[in-house]
Short mmCIF file of C-alpha atoms and ligand atoms in Angstrom, two decimals:
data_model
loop_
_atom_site.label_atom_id
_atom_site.label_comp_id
_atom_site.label_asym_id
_atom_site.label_seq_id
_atom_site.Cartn_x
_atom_site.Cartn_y
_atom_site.Cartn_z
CA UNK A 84 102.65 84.33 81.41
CA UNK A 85 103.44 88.45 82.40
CA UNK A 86 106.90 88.97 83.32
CA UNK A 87 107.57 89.54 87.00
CA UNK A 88 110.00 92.84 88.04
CA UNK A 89 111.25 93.31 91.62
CA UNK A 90 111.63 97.07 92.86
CA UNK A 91 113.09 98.12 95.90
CA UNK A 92 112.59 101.42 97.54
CA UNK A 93 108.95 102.11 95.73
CA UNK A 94 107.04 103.90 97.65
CA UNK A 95 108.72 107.47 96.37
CA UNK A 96 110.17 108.68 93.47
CA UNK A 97 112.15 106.53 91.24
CA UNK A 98 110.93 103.70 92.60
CA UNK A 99 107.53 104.52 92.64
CA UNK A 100 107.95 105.94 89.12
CA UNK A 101 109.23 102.54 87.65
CA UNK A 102 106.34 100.59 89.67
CA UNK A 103 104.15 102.92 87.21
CA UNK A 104 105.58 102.10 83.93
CA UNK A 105 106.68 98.21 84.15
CA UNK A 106 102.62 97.91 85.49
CA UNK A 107 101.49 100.09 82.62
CA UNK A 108 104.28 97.23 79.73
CA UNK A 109 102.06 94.56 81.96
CA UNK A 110 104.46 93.13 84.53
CA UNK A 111 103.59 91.65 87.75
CA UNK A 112 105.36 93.27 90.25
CA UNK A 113 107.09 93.00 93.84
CA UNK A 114 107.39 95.62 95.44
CA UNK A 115 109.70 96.67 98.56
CA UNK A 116 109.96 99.85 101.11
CA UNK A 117 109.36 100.14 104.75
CA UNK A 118 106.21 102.22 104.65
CA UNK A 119 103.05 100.39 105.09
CA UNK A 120 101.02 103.01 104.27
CA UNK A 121 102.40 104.38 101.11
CA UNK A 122 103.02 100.83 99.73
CA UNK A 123 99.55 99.44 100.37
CA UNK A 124 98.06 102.76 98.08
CA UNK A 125 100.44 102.14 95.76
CA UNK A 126 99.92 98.67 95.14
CA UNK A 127 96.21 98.81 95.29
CA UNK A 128 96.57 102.45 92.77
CA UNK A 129 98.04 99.95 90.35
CA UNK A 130 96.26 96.67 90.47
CA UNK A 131 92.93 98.54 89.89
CA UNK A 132 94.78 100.43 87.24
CA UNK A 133 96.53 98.01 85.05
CA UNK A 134 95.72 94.08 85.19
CA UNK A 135 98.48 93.02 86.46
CA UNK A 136 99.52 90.89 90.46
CA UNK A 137 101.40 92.63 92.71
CA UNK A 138 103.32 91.36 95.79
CA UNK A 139 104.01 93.55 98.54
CA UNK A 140 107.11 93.08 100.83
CA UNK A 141 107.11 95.46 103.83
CA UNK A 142 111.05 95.33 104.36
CA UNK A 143 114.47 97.16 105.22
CA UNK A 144 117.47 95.93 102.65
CA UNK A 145 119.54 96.63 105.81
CA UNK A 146 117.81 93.69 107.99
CA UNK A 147 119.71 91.11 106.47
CA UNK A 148 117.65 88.36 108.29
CA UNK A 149 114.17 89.70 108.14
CA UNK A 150 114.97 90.49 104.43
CA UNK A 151 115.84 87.23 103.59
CA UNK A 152 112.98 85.45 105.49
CA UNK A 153 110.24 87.92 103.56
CA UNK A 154 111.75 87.27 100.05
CA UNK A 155 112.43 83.84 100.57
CA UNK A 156 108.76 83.02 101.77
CA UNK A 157 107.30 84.26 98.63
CA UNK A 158 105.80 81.61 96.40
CA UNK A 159 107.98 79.85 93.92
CA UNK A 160 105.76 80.92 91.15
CA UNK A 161 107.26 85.15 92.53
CA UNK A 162 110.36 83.67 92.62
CA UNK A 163 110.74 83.66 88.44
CA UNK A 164 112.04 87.59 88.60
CA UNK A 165 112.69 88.91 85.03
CA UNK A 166 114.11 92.27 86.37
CA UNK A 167 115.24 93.32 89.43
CA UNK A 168 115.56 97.39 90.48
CA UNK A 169 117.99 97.54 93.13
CA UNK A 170 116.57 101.25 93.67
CA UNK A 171 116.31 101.83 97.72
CA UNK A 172 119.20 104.54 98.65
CA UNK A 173 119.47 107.39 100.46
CA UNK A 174 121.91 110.12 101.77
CA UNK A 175 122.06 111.81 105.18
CA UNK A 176 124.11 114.63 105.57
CA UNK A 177 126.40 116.96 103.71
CA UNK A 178 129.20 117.69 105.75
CA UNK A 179 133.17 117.44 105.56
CA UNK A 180 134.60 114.13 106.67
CA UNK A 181 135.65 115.54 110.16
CA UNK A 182 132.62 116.56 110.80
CA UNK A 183 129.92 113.73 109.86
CA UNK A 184 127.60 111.80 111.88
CA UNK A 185 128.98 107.98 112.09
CA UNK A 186 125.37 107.21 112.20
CA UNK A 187 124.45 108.76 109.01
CA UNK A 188 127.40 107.05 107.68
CA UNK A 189 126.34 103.43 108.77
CA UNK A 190 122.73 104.31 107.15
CA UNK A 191 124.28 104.91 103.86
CA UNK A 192 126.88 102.14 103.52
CA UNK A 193 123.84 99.82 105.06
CA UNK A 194 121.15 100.82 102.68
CA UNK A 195 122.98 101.74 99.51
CA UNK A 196 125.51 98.93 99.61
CA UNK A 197 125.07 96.30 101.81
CA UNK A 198 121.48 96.30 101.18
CA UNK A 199 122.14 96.05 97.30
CA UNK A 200 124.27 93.26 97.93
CA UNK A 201 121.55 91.10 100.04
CA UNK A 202 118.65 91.74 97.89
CA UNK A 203 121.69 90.88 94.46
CA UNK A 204 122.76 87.80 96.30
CA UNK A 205 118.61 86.45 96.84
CA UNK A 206 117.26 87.81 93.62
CA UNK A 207 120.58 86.63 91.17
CA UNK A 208 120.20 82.98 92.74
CA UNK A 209 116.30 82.63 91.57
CA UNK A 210 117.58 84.29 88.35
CA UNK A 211 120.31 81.60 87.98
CA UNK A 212 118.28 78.41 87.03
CA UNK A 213 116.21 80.24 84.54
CA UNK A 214 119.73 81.33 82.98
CA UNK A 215 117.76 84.50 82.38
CA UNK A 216 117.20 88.26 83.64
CA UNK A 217 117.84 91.61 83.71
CA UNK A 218 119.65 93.65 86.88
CA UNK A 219 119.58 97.38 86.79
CA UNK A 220 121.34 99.18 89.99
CA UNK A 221 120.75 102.78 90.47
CA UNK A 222 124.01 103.92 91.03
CA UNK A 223 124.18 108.23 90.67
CA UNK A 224 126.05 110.90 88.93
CA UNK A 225 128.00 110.21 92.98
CA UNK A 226 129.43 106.98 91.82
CA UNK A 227 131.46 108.56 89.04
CA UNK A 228 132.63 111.88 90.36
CA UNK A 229 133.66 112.75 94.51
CA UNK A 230 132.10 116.34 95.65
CA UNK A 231 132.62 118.53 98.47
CA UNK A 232 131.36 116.96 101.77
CA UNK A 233 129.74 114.40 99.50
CA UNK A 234 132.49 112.04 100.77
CA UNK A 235 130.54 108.50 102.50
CA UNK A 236 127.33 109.13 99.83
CA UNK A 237 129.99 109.32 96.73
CA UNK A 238 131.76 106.32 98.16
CA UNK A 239 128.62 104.04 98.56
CA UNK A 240 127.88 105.01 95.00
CA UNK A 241 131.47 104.35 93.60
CA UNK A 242 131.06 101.13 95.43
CA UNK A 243 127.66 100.10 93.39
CA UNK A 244 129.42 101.66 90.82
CA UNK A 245 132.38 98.77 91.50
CA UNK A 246 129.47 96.22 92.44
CA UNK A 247 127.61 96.86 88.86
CA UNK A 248 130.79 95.49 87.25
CA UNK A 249 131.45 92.34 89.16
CA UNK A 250 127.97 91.16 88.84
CA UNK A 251 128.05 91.46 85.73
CA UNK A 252 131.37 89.67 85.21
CA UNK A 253 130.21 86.48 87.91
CA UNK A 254 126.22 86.89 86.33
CA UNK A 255 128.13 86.32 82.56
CA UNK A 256 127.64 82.74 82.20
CA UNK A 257 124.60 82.84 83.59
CA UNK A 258 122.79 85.00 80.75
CA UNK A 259 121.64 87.51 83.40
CA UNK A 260 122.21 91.49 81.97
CA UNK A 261 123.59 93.55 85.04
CA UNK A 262 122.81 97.72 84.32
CA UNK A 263 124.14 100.67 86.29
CA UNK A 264 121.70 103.35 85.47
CA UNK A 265 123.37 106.61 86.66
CA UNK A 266 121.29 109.84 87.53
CA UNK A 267 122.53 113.21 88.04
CA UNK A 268 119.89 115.90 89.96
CA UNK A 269 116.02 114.40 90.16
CA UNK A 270 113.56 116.18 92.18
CA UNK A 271 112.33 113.46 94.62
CA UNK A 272 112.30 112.72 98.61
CA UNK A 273 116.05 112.62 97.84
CA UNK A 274 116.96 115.81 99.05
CA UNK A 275 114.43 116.05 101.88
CA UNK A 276 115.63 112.42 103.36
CA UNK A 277 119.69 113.94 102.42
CA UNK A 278 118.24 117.38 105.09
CA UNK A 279 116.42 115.37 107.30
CA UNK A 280 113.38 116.58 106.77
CA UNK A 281 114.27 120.77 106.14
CA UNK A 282 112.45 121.22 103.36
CA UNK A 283 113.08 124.12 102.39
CA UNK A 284 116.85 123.32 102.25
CA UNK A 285 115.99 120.57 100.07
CA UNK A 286 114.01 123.12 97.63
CA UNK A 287 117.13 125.59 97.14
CA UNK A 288 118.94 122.30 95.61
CA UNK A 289 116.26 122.32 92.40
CA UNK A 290 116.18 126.22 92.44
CA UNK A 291 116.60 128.28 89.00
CA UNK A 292 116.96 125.03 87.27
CA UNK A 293 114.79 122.27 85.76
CA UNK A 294 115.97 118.95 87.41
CA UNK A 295 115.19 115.30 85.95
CA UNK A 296 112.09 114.22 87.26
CA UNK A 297 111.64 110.33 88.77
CA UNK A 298 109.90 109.80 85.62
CA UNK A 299 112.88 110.75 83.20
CA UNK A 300 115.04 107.84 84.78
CA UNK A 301 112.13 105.25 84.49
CA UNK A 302 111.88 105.60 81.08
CA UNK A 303 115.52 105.13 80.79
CA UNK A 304 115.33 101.71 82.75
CA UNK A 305 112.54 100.97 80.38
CA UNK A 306 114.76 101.48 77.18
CA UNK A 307 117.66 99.83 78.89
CA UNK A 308 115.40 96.71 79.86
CA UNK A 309 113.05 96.53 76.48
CA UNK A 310 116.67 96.18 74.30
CA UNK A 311 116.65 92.95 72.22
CA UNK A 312 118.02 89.85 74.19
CA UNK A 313 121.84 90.18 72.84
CA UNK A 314 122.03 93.76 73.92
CA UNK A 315 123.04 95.10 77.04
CA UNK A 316 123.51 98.47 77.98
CA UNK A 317 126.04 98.62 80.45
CA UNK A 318 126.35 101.98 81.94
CA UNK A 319 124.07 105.05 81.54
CA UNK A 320 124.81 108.91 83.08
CA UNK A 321 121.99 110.83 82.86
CA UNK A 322 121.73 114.23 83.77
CA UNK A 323 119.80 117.71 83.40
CA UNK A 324 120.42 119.73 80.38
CA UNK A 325 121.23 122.47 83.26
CA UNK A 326 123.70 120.05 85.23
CA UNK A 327 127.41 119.41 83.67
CA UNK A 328 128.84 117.83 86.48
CA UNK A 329 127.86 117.02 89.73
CA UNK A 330 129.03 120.64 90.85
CA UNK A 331 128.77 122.63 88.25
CA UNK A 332 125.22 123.51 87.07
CA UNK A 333 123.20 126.17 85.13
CA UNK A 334 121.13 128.41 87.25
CA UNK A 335 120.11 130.80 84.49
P1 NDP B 178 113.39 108.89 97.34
O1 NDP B 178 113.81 109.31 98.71
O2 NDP B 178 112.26 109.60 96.70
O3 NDP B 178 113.09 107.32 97.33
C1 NDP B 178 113.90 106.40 98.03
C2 NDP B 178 113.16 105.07 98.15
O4 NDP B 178 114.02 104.15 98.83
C3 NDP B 178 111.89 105.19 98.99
O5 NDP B 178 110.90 104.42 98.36
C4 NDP B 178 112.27 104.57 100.33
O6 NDP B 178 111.11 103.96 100.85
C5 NDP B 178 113.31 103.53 99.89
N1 NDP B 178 114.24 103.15 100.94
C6 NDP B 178 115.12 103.96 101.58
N2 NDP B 178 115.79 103.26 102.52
C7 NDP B 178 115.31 101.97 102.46
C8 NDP B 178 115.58 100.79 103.18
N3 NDP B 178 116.49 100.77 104.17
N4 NDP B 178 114.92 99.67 102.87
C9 NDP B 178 113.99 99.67 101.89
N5 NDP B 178 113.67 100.77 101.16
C10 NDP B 178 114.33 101.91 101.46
O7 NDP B 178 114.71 109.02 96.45
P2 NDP B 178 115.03 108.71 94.91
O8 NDP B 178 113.88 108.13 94.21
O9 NDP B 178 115.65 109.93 94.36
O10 NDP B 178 116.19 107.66 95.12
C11 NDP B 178 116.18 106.37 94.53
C12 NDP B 178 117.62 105.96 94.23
O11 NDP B 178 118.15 106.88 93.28
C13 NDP B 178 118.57 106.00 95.43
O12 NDP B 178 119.41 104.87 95.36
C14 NDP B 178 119.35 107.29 95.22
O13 NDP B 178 120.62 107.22 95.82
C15 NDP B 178 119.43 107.30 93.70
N6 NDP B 178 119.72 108.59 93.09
C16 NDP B 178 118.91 109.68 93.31
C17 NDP B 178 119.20 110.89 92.69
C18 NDP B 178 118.40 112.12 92.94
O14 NDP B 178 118.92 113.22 92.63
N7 NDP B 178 117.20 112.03 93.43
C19 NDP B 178 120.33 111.00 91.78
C20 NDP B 178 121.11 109.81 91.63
C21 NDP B 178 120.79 108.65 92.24
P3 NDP B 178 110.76 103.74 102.38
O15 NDP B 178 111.19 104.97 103.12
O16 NDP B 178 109.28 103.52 102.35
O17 NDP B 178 111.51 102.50 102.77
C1 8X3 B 179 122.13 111.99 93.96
C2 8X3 B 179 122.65 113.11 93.15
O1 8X3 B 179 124.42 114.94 93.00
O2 8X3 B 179 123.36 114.61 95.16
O3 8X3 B 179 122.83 110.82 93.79
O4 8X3 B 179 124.96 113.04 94.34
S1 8X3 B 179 123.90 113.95 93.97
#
């Protein structure tokens, strides 16, 4: 029977990127975003592809109740998740703490935290009875170092960051492997979701540098999830050759 991984936030880069390579090591596949459009192509890209089942769940992490409702009415047989992505994030904004938008704020605690921490509690309980599984947050290069006017972004991070480490702890006894994969700069929607849409904002961020690409951090999740049963890797920072920290990079 093909293993079964759960990715959230697939319709773009990272996301999207690991929906192509656990289809292409022949795992069925649920996958979760809020646009129709993008997730229906994807899907349909894939099962004509590869011969594998895939599940589509229309949803936002941050609607706790629809959320739980969507995943829950999937049938039992979805419910036997080998690996779950918790890869849906965003940031809004860059600006100093006195002058951010409270709304921009909620979005990012909402999605990258709270939202982690509904689709954790659903996905670690159908995980529990087969004393089995694998799951890998996408935490950032945020989550270990605090920028200028990075401020609510870094937090959420250091808090999935925090969140990686007691799941892993309560998860123990359970058997279930719990993986912060850590990115530093990838050229994705990232930046033009962080801009709102300014796109040419978002290209100055990737400028006179190579960045990681989506596809770089889904072979790392691949690595991390195809380790022998008694291995875990707990923590991985990956970033450009050009990028030392999350300030200081190499622009030639
Ligand atoms: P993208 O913007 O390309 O992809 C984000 C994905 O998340 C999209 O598929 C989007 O789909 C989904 N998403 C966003 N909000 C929600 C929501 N409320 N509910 C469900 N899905 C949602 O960005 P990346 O691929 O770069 O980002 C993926 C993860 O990687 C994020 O957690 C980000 O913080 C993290 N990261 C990114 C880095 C980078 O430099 N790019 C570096 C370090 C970490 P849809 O809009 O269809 O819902
Ligand atoms: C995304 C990378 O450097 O903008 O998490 O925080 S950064």
């Amino acid at each position: 029977m093909s293993k079964i991984a759960l990715i959230t936030g697939a319709t773009s880069g990272i996301g999207e990127s690991c929906a192509h390579t656990f289809a292409q090591q022949g795992y069925n596949l649920i996958l979760l975003a809020r646009r129709e459009d993008r997730l229906v192509k994807i899907a349909h890209h894939l099962e004509d592809k590869y011969a594998i089942t895939i599940k589509q769940v229309l949803a936002d992490v941050r609607d706790k109740n629809n959320l739980t409702t969507t995943l829950e009415a999937l049938p039992t047989e979805w419910k036997k998740v080998d690996v779950l992505v918790n890869n849906a994030g965003l940031s809004q904004g860059l600006d100093p703490i006195d002058k951010g938008d409270t709304n921009d704020w909620d979005t990012m605690i909402d999605t990258n935290v709270k939202g982690l921490l509904y689709v954790t509690k659903i996905v670690s309980n159908w995980m529990i009875p087969n004393q089995s599984g694998h799951i890998i947050n996408i935490g950032s290069i945020a989550g270990k170092e605090v920028y200028p006017n990075g401020n609510v972004y870094c937090a959420s991070k250091h808090a999935v960051d925090a969140l990686t480490k007691g799941t892993r702890i309560d998860l123990l006894a359970h058997g279930i492997k719990v993986t912060a994969i850590n990115p530093g700069m990838v050229e994705t929607e990232f930046s033009v979701v962080r801009f709102k849409g300014d796109e040419d904002r978002a290209k100055k961020v990737y400028e006179n540098l190579e960045p990681l690409i989506a596809d770089d951090i889904a072979d790392a999740i691949w690595y991390v999830v195809s380790r022998p049963k008694h291995v875990n890797i707990n923590d991985m920072l990956i970033m450009p050759t050009a990028q030392a920290t999350a300030t200081i990079v190499n622009r030639g």
